[in-house]
CSV table of C-alpha atoms and ligand atoms in Angstrom, one decimal:
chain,number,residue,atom,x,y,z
G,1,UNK,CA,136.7,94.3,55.7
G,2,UNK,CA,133.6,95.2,53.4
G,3,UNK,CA,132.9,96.5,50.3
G,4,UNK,CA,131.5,99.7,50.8
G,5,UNK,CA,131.2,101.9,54.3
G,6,UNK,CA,127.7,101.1,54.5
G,7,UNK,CA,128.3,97.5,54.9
G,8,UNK,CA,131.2,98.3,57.3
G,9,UNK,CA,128.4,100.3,59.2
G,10,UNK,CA,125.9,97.4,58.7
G,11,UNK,CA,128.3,95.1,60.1
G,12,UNK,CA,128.5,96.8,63.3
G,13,UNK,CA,125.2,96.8,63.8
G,14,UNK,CA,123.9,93.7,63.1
G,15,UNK,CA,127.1,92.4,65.3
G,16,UNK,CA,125.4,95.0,68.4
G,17,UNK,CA,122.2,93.6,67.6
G,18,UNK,CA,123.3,90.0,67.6
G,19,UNK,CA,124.2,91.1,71.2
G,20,UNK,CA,121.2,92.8,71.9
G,21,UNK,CA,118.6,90.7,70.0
G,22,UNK,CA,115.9,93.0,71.4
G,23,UNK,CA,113.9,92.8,68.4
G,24,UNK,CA,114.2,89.3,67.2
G,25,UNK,CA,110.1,89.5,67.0
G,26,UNK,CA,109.7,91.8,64.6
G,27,UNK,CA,110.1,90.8,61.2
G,28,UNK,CA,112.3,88.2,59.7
G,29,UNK,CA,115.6,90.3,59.7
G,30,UNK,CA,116.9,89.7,63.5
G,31,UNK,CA,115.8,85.7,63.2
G,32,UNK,CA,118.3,85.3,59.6
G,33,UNK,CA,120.7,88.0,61.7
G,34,UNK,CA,121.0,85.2,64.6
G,35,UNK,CA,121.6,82.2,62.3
G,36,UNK,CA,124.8,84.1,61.7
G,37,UNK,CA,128.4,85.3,63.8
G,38,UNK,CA,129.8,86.8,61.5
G,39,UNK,CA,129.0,88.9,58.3
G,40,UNK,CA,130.0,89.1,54.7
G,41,UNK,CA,128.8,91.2,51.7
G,42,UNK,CA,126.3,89.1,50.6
G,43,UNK,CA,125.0,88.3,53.9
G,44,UNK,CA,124.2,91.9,54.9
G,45,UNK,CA,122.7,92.5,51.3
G,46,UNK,CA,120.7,90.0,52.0
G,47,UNK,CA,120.0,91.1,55.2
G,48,UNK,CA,118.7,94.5,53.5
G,49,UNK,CA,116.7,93.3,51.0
G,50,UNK,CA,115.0,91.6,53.9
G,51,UNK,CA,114.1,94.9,55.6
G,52,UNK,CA,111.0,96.6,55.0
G,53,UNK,CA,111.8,99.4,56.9
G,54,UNK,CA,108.8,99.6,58.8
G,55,UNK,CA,110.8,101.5,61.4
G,56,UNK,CA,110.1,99.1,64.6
G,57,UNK,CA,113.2,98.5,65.5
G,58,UNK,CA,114.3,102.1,65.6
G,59,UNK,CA,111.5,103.6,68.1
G,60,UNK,CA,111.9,99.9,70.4
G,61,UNK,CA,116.1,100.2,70.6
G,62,UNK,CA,117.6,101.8,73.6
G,63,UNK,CA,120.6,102.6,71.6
G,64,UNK,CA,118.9,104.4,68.8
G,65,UNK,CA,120.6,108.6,69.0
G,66,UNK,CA,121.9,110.1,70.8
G,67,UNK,CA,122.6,107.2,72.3
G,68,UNK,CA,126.5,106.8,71.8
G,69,UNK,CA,126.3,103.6,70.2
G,70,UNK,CA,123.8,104.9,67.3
G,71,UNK,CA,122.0,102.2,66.2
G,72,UNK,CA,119.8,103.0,63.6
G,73,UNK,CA,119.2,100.2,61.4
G,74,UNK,CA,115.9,100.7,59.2
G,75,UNK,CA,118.3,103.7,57.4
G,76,UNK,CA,121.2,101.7,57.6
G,77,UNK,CA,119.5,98.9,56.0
G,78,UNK,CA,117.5,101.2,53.5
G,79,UNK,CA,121.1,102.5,52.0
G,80,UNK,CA,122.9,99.4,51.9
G,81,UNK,CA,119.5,98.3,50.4
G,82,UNK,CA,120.0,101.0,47.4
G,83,UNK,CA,123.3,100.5,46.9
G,84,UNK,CA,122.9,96.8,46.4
G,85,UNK,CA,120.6,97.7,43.3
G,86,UNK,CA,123.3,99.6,41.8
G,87,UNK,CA,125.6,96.7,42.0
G,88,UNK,CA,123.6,94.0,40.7
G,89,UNK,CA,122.3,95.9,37.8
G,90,UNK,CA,122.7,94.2,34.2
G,91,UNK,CA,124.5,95.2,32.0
G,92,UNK,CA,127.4,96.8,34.7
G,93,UNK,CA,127.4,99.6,32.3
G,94,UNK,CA,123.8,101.3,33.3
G,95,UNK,CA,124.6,100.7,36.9
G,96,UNK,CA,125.0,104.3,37.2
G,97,UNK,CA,121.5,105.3,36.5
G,98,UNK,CA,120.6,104.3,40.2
G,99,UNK,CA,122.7,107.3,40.7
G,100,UNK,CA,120.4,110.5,40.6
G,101,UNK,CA,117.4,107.9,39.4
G,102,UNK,CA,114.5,110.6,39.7
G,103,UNK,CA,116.5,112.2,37.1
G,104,UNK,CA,117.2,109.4,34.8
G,105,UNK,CA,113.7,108.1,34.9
G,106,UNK,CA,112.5,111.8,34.4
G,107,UNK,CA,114.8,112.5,31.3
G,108,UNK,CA,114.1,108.9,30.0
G,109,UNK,CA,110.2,109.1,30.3
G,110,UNK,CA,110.0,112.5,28.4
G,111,UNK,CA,112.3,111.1,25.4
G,112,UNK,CA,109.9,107.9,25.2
G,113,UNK,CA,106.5,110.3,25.4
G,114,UNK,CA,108.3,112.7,23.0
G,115,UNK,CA,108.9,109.8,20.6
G,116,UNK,CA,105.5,108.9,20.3
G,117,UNK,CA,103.6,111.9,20.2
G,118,UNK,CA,106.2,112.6,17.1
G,119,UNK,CA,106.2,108.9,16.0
G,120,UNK,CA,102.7,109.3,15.6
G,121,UNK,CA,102.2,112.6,13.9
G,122,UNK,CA,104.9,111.5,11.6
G,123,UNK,CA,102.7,108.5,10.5
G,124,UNK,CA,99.7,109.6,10.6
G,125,UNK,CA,98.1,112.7,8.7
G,126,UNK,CA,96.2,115.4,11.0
G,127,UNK,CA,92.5,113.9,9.9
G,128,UNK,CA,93.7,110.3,11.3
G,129,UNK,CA,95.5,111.8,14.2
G,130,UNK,CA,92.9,114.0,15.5
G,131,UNK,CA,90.0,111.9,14.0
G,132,UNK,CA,87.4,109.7,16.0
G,133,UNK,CA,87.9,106.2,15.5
G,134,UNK,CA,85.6,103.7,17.4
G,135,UNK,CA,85.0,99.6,17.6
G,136,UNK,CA,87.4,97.2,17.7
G,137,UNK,CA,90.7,97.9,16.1
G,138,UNK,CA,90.6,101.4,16.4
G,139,UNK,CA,93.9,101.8,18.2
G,140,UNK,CA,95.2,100.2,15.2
G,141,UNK,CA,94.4,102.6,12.8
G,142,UNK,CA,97.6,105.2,14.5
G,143,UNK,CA,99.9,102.6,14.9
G,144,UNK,CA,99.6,98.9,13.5
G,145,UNK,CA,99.2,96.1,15.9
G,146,UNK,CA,102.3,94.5,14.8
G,147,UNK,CA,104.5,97.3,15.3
G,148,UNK,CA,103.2,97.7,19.4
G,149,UNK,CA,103.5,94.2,19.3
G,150,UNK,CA,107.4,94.4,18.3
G,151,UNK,CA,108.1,96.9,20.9
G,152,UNK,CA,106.4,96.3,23.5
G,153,UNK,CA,107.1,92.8,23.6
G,154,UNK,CA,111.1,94.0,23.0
G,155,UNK,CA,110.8,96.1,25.9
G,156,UNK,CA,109.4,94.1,28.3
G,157,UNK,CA,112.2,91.0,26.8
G,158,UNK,CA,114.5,93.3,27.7
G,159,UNK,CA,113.3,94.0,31.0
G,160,UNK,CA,112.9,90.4,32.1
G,161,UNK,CA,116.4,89.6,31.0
G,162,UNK,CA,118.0,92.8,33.2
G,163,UNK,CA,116.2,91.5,35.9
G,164,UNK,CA,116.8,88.0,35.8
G,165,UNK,CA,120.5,88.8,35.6
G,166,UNK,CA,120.3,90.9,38.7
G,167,UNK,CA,118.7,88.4,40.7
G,168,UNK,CA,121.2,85.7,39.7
G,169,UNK,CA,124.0,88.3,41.0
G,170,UNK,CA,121.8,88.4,43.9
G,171,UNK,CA,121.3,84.8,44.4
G,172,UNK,CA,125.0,84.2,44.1
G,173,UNK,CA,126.3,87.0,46.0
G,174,UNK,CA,123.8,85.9,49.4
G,175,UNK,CA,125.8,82.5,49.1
G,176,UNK,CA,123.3,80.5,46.8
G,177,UNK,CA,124.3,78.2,44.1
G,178,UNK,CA,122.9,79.3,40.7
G,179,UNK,CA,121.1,76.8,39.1
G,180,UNK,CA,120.2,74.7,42.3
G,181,UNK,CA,116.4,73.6,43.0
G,182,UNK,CA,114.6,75.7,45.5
G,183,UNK,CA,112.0,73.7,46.9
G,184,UNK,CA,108.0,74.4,46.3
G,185,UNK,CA,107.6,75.4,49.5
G,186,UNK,CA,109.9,78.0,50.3
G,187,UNK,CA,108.6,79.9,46.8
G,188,UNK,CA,105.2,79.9,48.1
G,189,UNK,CA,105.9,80.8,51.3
G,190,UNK,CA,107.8,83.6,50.2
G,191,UNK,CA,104.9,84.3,47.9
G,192,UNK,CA,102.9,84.7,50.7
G,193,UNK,CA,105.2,86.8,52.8
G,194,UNK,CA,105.2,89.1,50.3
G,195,UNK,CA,101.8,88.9,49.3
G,196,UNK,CA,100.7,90.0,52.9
G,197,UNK,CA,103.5,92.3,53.4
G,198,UNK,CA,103.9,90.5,56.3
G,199,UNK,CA,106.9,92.2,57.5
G,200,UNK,CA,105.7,95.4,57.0
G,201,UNK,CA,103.7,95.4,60.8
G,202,UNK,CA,106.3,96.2,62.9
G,203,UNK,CA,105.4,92.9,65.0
G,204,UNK,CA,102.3,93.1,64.7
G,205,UNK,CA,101.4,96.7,65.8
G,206,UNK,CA,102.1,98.4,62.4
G,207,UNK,CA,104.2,100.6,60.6
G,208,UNK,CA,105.9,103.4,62.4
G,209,UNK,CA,106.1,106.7,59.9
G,210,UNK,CA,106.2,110.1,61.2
G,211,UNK,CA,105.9,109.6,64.8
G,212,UNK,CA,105.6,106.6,67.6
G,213,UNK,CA,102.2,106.0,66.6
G,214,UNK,CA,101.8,102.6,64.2
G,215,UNK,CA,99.7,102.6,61.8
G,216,UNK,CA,99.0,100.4,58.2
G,217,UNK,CA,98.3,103.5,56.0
G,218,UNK,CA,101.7,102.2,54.4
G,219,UNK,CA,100.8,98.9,54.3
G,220,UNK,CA,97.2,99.7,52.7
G,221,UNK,CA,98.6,102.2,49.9
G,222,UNK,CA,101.4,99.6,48.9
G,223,UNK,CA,98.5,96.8,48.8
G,224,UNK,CA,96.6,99.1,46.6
G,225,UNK,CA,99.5,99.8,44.5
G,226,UNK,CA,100.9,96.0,44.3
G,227,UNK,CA,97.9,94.8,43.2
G,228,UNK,CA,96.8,97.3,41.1
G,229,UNK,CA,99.9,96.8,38.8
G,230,UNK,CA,99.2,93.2,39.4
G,231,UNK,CA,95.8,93.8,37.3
G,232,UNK,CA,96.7,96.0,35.0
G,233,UNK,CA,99.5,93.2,33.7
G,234,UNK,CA,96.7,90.6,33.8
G,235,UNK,CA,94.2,92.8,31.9
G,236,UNK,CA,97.5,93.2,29.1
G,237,UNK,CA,98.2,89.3,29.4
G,238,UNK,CA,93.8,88.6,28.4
G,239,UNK,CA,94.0,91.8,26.2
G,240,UNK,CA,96.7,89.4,24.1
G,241,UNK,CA,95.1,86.3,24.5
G,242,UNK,CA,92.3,87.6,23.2
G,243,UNK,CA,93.6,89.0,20.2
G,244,UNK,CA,95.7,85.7,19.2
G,245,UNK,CA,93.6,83.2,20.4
G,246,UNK,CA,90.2,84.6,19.8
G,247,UNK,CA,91.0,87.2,17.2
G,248,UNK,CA,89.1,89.8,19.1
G,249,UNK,CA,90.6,93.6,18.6
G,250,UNK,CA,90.8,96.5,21.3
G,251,UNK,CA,89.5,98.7,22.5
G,252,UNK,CA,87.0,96.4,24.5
G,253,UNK,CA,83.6,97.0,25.6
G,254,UNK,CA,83.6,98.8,29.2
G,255,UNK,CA,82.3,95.4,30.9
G,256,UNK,CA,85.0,93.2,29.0
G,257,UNK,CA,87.3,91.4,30.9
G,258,UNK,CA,90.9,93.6,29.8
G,259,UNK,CA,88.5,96.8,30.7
G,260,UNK,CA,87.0,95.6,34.2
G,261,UNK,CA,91.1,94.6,34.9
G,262,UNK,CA,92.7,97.5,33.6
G,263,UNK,CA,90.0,99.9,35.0
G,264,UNK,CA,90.5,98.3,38.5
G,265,UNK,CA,94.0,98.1,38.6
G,266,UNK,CA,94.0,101.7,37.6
G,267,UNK,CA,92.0,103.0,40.5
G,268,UNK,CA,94.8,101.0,42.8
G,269,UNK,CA,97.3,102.6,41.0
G,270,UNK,CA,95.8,106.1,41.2
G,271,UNK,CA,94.9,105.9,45.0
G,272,UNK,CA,98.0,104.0,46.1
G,273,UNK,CA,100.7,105.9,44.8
G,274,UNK,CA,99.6,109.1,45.8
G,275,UNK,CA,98.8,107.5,49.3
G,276,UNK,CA,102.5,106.2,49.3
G,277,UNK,CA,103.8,109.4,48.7
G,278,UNK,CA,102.0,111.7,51.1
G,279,UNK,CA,103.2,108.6,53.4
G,280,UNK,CA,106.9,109.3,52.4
G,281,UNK,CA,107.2,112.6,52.7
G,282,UNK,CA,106.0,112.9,55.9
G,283,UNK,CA,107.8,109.9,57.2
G,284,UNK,CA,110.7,110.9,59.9
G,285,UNK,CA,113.6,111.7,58.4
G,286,UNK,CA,116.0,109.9,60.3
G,287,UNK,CA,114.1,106.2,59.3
G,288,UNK,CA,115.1,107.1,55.3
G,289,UNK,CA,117.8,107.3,53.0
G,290,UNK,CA,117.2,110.4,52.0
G,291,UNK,CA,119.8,110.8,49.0
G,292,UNK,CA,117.5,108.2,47.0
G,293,UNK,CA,114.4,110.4,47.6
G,294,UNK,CA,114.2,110.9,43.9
G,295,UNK,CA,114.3,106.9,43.2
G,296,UNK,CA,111.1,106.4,44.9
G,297,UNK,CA,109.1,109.2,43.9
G,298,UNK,CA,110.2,108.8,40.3
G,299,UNK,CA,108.7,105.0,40.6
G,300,UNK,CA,105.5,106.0,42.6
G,301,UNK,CA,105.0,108.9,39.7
G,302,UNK,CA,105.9,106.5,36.8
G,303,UNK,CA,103.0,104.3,37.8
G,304,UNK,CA,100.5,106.8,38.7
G,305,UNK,CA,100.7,108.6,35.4
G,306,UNK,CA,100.9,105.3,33.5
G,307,UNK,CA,97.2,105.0,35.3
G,308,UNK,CA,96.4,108.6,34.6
G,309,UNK,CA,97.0,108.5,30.7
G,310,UNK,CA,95.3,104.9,31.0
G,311,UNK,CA,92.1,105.7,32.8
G,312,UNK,CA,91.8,109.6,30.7
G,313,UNK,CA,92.3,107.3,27.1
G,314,UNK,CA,89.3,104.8,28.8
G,315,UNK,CA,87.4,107.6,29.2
G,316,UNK,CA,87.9,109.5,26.0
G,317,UNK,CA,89.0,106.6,23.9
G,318,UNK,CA,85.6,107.5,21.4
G,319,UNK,CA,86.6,111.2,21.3
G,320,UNK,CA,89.1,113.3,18.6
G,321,UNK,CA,91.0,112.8,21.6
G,322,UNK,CA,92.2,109.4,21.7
G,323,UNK,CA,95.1,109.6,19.4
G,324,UNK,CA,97.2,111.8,21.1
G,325,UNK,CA,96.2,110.3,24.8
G,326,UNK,CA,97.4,106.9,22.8
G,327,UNK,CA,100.7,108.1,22.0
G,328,UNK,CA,100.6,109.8,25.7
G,329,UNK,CA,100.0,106.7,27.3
G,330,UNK,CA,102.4,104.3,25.3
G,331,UNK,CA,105.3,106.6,25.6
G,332,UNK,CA,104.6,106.3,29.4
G,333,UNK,CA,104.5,102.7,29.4
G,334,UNK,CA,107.2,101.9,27.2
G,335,UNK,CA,109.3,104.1,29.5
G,336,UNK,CA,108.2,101.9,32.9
G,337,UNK,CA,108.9,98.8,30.6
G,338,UNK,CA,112.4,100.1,30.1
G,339,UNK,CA,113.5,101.5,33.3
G,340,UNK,CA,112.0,98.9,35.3
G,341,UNK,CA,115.5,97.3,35.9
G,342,UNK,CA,117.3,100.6,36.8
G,343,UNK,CA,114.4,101.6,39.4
G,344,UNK,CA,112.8,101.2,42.1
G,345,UNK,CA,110.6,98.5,41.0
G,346,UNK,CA,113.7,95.8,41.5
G,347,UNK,CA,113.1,96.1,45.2
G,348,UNK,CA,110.0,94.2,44.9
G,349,UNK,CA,111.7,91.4,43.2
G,350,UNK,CA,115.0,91.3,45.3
G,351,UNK,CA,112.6,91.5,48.1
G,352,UNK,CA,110.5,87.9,47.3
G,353,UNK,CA,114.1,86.5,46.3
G,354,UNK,CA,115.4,87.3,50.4
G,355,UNK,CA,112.3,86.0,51.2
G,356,UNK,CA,112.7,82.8,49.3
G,357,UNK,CA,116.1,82.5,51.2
G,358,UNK,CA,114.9,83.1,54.3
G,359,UNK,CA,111.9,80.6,53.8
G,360,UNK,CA,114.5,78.0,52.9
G,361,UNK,CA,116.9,79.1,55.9
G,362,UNK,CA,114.1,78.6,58.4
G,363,UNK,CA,113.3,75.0,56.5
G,364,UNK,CA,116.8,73.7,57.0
G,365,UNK,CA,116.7,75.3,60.9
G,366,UNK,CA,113.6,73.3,61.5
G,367,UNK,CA,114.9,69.9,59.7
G,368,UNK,CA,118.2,70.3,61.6
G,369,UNK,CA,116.0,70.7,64.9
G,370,UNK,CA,113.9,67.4,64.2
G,371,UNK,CA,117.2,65.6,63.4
G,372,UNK,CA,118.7,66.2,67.0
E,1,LIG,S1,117.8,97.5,67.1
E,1,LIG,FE1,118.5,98.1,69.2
E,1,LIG,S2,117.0,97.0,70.5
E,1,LIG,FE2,116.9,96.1,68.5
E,1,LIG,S3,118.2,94.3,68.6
E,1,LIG,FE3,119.4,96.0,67.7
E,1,LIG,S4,120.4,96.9,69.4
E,1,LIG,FE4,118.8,95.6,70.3
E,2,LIG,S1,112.9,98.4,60.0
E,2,LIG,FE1,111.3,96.9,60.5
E,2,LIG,S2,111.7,95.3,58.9
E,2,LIG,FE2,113.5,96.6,59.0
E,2,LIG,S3,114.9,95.6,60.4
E,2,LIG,FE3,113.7,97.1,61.6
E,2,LIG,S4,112.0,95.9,62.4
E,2,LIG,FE4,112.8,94.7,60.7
């Protein structure tokens, strides 16, 4: 008996597969599927966080519909995947936001943009609001250094500590002991799964979207979009290390490290998104879940307008308009600070951890081998 009817589903499947084992070539979810007999909860979460649905295994199977056995596992896998968000979520309490997220995310990011554009005319008088204010420190002069410093650094506390405590019910529910070692080498292994989206290639052909062509037009937008974010948080991380280490203000000159990041990353994150997007929506139906529709979109627009208002207060940052593209911007980002737990951005991190598990599986496979 499971949990939930998805994992009943998910169950019969893998237990098919195991049968079958068709696909074990394709990505790393058949190989951990035939270390196993049987199935728990935590085994087919882990299982689904190991998915990246590139859709392979749906086009190759023989029993896919209307075959009467109905295998279909990328969708199978992609709900079970969802739901397991929703129960790992920290506190218990916000669980529910997983629930109609593209709502949630929506009502949240206009409450944080609302706050600031009103935070901001509050504090400041029209002439400083609407005034030009250039060289470094000039961001400071609408809201004090210390005060971003405060909550941003709150938010993003709080956001590390939501996730860490998901992945520790994560870890523990996949059958790991909290608080054990995990060994160098299965972390950068996993590092470089994930780096290379490695499962993402159905096999090596590609990703299969709307039809039984493979392509990497997912595979490329993601990149774009992975490593976009990646350096817009590195051009933050030198933007602070600057400003306590070498007591250097922003804004930055255009050819300034935080600027060449941040304006890099910010392409990535305006092509990628949109590029992932157009890739959903025309993506076959029957390879989705489509009830969580709004859960990816609401993360793909979440980052592409956090590049938007980013890129627009780069370019107008010396103009009357910088003051209200500030508040713009860091309502935006304070929201994707705050939601990050409750979104789709935790597949990402669930993702590497089912990676790290399945890097240590294969270790212990290999070492049991070399024993006999
Ligand atoms: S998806 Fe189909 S072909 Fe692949 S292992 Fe399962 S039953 Fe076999
Ligand atoms: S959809 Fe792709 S990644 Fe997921 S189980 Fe099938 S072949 Fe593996």
């Amino acid at each position: 008996m499971h949990g939930t009817r998805i994992l009943e589903e998910a169950d019969r499947l893998m237990t098919v597969c195991n049968s079958c084992r068709y696909c074990e070539g394709l990505c790393a979810v058949f190989p951990a599927m035939e270390m196993r007999r049987s199935f728990s909860d935590g085994d087919l979460n882990y299982l689904a966080n190991l998915c990246h649905s590139c859709g392979a295994c749906y086009t190759d199977c023989q029993f896919s519909p209307p075959h009467e056995y109905n295998v279909n596992v990328p969708q199978n896998l992609a709900i079970a995947r969802a739901e397991s968000y929703a129960a790992y979520a920290w506190p218990r309490a916000f669980s529910g936001l997983f629930a109609r997220n593209g709502l949630a995310i929506s009502v949240i990011a206009a409450l944080s943009v609302a706050a600031f554009i009103f935070g901001f005319a509050a504090f400041n008088d029209h002439q400083v609001l609407y005034g030009i204010h250039t060289g470094p420190g000039a961001f400071y002069r609408l809201m004090p250094h210390n005060a971003m410093a405060l909550l941003f650094g709150a938010a993003l506390l709080y956001a590390i500590i939501a996730l860490t405590m998901g992945v520790r019910a994560f870890w523990r529910d996949i059958g790991e002991p909290v608080g054990g070692r995990v060994d160098a080498g299965s972390l950068f292994q996993a590092m470089r799964d994930a780096g290379e989206l490695r499962y993402l290639d159905g096999g090596g052909v590609g990703c299969f979207n709307e039809d039984d062509h493979p392509t990497d037009r997912r595979k490329i937008y993601h990149h774009l979009t992975f490593y976009g974010f990646g350096l817009c948080f590195a051009a933050t991380v030198v933007g602070t290390l600057y400003h306590y280490l070498l007591a250097r203000e922003a804004p930055y000159a255009w050819w300034d490290l935080p600027v060449v990041l941040g304006t890099l990353g910010g392409i990535g994150l305006l092509i990628g998104p949109v590029g992932l997007l157009t890739e959903k929506w025309k993506r076959d139906p029957v390879l989705v879940d489509q009830a969580r529709m709004g859960m990816d979109v609401a993360f793909i627009a979440m980052l592409f307008l956090t590049a938007l208002t980013g890129i627009a207060l780069l370019l107008l940052r010396d103009s009357a308009a910088m003051g209200p593209l500030l508040a713009l911007h860091l309502g935006v980002v304070f929201a994707l600070f705050v939601t990050m737990p409750y979104g789709k951005f935790v597949h990402g991190i669930y993702r590497y951890v089912a990676l790290v598990r399945y890097a240590r599986e294969r270790q212990m496979m290999a070492h049991g081998a070399a024993a006999k």
